[in-house]
Coordinates of C-alpha atoms in Angstrom, one line a residue:
X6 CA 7.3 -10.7 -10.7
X7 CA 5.0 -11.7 -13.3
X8 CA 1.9 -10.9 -14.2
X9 CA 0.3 -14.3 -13.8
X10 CA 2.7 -15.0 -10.7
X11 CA 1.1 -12.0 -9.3
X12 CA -2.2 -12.7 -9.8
X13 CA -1.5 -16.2 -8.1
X14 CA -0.1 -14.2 -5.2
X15 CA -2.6 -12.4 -4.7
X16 CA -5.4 -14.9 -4.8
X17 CA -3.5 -17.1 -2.4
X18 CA -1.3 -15.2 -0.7
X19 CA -0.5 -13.9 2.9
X20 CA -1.5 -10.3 3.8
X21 CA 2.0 -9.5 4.0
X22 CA 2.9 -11.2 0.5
X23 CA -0.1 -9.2 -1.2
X24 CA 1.6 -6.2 0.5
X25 CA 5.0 -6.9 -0.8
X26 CA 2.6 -7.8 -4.5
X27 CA 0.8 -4.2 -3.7
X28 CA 4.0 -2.1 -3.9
X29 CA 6.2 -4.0 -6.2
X30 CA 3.3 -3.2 -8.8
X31 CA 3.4 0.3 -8.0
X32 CA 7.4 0.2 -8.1
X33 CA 6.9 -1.1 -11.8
X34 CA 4.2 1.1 -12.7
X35 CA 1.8 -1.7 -13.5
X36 CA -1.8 -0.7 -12.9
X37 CA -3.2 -4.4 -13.9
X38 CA -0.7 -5.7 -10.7
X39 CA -2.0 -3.1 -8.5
X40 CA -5.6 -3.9 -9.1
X41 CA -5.1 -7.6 -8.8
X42 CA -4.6 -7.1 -5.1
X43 CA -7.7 -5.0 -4.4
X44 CA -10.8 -7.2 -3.4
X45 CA -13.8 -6.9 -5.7
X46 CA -16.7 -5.3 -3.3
X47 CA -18.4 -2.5 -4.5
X48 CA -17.3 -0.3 -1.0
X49 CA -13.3 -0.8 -1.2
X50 CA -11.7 2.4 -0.4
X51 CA -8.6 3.8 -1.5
X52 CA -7.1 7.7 -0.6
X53 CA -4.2 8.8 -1.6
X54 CA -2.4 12.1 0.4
X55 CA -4.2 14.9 -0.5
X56 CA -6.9 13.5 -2.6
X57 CA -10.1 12.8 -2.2
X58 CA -11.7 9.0 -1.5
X59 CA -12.1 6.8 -4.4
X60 CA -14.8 4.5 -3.9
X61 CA -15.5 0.8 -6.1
X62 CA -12.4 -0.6 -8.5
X63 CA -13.3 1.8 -11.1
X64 CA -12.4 4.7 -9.3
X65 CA -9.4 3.3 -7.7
X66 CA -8.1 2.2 -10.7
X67 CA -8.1 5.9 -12.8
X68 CA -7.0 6.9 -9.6
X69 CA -3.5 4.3 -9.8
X70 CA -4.1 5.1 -13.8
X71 CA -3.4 8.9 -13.2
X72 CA -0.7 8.6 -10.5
X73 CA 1.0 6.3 -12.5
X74 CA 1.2 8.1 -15.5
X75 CA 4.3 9.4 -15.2
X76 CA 6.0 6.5 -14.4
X77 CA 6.2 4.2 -12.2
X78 CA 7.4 5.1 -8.5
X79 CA 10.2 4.5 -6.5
X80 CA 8.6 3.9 -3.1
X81 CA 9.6 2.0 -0.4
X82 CA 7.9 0.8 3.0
X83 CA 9.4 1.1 6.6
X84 CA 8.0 0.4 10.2
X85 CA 5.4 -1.8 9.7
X86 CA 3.0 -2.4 12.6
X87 CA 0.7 -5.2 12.0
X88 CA -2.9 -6.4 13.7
X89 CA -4.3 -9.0 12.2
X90 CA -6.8 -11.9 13.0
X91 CA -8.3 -14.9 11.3
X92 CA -10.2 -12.6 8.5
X93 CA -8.6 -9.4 8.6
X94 CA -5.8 -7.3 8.8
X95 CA -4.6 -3.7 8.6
X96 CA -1.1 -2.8 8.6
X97 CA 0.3 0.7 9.5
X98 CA 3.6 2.1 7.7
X99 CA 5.5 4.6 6.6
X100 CA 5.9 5.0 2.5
X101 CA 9.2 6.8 1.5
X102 CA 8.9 8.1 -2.0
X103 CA 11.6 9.7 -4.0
X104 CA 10.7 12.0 -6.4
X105 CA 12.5 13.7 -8.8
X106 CA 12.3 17.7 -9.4
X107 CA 12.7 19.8 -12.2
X108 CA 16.4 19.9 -11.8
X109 CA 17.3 16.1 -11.7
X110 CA 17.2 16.1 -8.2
X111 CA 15.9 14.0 -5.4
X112 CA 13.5 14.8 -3.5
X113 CA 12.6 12.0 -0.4
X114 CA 8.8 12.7 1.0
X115 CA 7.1 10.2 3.7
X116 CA 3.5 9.0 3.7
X117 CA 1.9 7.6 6.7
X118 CA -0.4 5.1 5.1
X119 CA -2.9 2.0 6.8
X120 CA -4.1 -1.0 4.4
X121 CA -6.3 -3.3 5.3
X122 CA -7.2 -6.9 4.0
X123 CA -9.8 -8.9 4.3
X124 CA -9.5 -12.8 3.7
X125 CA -12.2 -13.5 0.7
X126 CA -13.0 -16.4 -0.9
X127 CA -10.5 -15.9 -3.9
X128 CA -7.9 -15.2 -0.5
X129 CA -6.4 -12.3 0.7
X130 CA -7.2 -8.7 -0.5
X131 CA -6.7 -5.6 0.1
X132 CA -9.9 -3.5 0.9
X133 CA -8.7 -0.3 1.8
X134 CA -5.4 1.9 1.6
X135 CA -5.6 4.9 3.6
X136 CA -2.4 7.9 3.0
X137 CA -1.8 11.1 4.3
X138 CA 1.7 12.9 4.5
X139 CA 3.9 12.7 7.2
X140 CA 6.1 15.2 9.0
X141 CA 9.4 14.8 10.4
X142 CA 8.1 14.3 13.6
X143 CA 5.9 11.7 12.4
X144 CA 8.2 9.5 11.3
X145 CA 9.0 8.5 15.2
X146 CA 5.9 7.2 16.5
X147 CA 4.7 8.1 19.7
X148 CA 4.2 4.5 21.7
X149 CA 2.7 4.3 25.3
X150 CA 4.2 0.5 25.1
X151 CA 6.8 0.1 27.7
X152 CA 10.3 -1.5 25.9
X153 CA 10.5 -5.1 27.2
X154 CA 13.7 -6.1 28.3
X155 CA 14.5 -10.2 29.1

C-alpha cells in the first residue's frame, strides 16, 4: 500500500483496516507506516515481548526503529477476538512470526498480543499494543462460552 494511501487509512479508517495498515507496515519494514497508525497523545503505550514499556511516539518509534532494523518481518495475525464500542476498541490475537536462524532456517514463534484504538478526531488510532510470548498451550484459548448450536 502506499505511503499516502496509508496515511489516508489510517486517518479514516476502521479499527480493523488500521490493524490490517498496522501489520502490513511492519511486514514491509516501514517505520513511517507504523507510526501513522499510532494516535498522537503523549501516554500511548507500546510493549513488545520481553521489553520494557515505551511511553509517547518517540519512544515507540526507536523502539519499531530498532526492531526493524534488520528487516522487515514476516508476521502474520490469527484468532482475532474483538470488543469494541462507539470510541474504542481493543482486539486480542495471536502474532506468528517467522524468523530465520543462523543456519537459513525457519524458526515459527507466537505472540499473544492486545491493541487498542481509540476513535480521535483525525479517526481511528491505535493507542496501545501490548505483546508477550505465547506457549503452545496458549495458542488454544481457554473460553467459558458455551458453543451455540442452531
Amino acid at each position: 500500500m502506499p505511503k499516502t494511501r496509508m496515511r489516508a487509512a489510517a486517518l479514516s479508517g476502521s479499527p480493523d483496516e488500521i490493524e490490517l495498515a498496522f501489520y502490513e507496515a511492519l511486514r514491509d519494514g516501514d517505520v513511517d507506516r507504523v507510526m501513522a497508525c499510532w494516535g498522537d497523545e503523549d501516554e500511548i503505550v507500546c510493549v513488545h515481548p520481553g521489553a520494557p514499556r515505551l511511553v509517547g511516539a518517540g519512544a515507540i518509534r526507536r523502539g519499531y526503529e530498532q526492531l526493524l532494523a534488520r528487516g522487515a518481518l514476516r508476521i502474520q495475525t490469527e484468532q482475532v477476538r474483538r470488543i469494541e464500542s462507539l470510541a474504542c476498541a481493543v482486539h486480542s490475537l495471536i502474532e506468528r512470526v517467522e524468523v530465520v536462524d543462523e543456519e537459513g532456517g525457519v524458526d515459527e514463534l507466537y505472540v499473544v498480543a492486545t491493541n487498542v484504538y481509540q476513535r480521535q478526531s483525525q479517526g481511528w488510532r491505535l493507542v496501545a499494543h501490548h505483546a508477550g510470548p505465547a506457549s503452545g498451550a496458549e495458542l488454544h484459548e481457554v473460553n467459558d462460552n458455551p458453543s451455540v448450536l442452531h
